[in-house]
CSV table of C-alpha atoms and ligand atoms in Angstrom, one decimal:
chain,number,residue,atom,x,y,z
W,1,UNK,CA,0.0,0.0,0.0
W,2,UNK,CA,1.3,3.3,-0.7
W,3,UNK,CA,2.7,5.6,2.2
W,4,UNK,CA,2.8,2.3,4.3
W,5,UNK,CA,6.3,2.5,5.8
W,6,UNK,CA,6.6,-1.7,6.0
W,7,UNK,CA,5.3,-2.1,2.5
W,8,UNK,CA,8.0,0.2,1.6
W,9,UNK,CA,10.6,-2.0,3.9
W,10,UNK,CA,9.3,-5.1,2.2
W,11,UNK,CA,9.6,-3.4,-1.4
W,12,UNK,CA,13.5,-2.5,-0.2
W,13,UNK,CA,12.8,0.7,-0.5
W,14,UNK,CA,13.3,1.6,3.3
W,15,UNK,CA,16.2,-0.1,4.6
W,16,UNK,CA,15.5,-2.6,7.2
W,17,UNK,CA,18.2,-5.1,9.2
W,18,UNK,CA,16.1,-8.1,8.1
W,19,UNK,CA,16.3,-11.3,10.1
W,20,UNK,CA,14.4,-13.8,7.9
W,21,UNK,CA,12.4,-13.6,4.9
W,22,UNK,CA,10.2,-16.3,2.9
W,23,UNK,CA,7.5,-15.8,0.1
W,24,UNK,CA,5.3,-14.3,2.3
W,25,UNK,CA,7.4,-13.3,5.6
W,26,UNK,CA,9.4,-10.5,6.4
W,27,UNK,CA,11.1,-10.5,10.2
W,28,UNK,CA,13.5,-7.2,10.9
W,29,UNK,CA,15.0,-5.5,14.1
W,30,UNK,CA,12.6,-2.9,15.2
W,31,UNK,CA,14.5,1.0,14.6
W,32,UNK,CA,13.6,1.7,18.5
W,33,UNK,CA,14.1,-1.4,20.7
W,34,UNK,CA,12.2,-2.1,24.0
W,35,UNK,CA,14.2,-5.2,24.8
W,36,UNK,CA,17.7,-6.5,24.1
W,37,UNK,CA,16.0,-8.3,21.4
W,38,UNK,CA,13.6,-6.6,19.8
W,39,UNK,CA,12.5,-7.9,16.3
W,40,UNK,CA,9.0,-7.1,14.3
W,41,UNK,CA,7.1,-10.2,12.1
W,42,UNK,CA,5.0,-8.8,9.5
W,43,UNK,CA,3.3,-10.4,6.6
W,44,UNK,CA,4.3,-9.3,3.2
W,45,UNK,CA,0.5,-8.5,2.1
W,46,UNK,CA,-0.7,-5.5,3.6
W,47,UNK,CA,-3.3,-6.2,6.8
W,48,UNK,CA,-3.7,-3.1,8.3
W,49,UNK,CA,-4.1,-4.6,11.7
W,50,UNK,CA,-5.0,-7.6,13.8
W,51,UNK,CA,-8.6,-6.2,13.6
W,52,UNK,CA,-8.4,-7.0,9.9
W,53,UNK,CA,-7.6,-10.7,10.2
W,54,UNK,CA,-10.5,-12.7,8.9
W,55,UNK,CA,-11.2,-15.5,7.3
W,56,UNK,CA,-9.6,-14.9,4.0
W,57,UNK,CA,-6.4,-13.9,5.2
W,58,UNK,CA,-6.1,-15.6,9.1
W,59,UNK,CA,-3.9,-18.2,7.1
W,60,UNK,CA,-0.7,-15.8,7.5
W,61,UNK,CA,-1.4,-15.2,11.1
W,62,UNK,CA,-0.4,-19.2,11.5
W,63,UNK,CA,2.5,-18.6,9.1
W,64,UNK,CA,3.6,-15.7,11.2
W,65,UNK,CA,3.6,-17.7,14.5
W,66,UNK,CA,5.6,-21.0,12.9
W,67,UNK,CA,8.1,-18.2,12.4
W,68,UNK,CA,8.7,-17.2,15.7
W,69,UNK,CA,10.0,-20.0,17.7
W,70,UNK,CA,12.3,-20.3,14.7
W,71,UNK,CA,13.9,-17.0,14.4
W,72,UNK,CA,13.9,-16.3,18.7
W,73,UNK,CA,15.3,-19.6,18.6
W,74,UNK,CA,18.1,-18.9,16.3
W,75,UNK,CA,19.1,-15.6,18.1
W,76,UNK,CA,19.0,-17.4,21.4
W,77,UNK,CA,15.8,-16.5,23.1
W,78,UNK,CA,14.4,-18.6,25.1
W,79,UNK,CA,11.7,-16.4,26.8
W,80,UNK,CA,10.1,-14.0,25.2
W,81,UNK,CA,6.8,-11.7,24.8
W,82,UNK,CA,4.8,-11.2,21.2
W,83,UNK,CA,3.1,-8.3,21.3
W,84,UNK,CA,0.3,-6.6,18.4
W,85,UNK,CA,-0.9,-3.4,19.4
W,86,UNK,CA,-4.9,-2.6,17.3
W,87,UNK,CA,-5.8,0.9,17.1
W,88,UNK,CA,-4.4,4.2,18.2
W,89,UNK,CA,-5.4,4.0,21.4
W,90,UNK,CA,-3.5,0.5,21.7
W,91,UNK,CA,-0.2,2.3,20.9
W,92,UNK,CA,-1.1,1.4,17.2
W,93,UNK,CA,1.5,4.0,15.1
W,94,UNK,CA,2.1,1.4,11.9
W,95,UNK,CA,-1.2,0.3,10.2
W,96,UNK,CA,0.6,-2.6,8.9
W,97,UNK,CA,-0.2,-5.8,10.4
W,98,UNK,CA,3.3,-6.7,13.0
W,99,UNK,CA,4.0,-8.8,15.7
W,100,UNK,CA,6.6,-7.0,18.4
W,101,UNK,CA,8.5,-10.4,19.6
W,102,UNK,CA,10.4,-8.6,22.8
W,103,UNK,CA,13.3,-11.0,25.2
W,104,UNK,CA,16.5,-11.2,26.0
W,105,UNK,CA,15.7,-9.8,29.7
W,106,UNK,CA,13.6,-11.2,32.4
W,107,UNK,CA,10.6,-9.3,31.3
W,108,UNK,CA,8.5,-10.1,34.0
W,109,UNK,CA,4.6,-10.7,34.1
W,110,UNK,CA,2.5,-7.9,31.9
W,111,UNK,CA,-0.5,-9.4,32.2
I,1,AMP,P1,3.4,0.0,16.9
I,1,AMP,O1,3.6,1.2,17.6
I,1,AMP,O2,2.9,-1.2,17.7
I,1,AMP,O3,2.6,0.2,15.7
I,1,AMP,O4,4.8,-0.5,16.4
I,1,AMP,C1,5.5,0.1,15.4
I,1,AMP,C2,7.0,-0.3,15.6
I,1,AMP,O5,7.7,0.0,14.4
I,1,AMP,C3,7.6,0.6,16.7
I,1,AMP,O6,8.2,-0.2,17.7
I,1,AMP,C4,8.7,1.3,15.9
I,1,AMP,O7,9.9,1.5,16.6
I,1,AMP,C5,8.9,0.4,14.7
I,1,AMP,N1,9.4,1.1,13.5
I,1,AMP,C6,9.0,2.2,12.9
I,1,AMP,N2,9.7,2.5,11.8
I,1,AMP,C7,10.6,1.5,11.6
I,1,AMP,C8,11.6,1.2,10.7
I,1,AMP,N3,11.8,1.9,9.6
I,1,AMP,N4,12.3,0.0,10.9
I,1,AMP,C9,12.1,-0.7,11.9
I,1,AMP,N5,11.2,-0.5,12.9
I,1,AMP,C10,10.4,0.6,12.7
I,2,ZN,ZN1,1.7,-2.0,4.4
């Protein structure tokens, strides 16, 4: 989508320290990191959030989360907290689907 920062990321045309990438994938270090290790999971198709999954395209969500364990797994992270923020008043500021996946520090219980 156009003026959509991560679609821009996945075209290359924002630079990005990507982790892993497949077909459909992209995984990069987020730019302002809450946690040691800090990375973002976002499908390549624009969703604009988590309040946009549906049947149609819910198939990527599972994608998304065979993923994780993988790439956390691969930069040592045993523990670790996924995070999607839907809507502004979530702390929503990229209206592109992305999974925060946060460790590397005992992050305690958020819950
Ligand atoms: P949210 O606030 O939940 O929408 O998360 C958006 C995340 O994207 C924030 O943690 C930002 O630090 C991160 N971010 C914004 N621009 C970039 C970028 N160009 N590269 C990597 N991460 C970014
Ligand atoms: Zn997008």
């Amino acid at each position: 989508m156009k003026d959509c920062i991560f679609c821009k990321i996945v075209k290359g045309e924002i630079p990005s320290k990507k982790i892993y990438e497949d077909d459909k994938i992209l995984v990069f270090y987020d730019i302002e990191p809450k946690a040691p290790v800090h990375f973002l999971v976002i499908p390549k198709e624009h969703i604009s959030g988590a309040g946009e999954i549906n049947s149609e395209n819910s198939e990527i969500v599972a994608r998304i989360f065979e993923v994780i364990p993988k790439v956390a797994a691969d930069l040592g992270v045993g523990s670790y907290r996924i995070v999607t923020n839907n809507g502004p008043d979530a702390g929503q500021t990229v209206f592109h689907l992305h999974f925060h996946v946060m460790g590397g520090k005992v992050l305690g219980n958020m819950a």
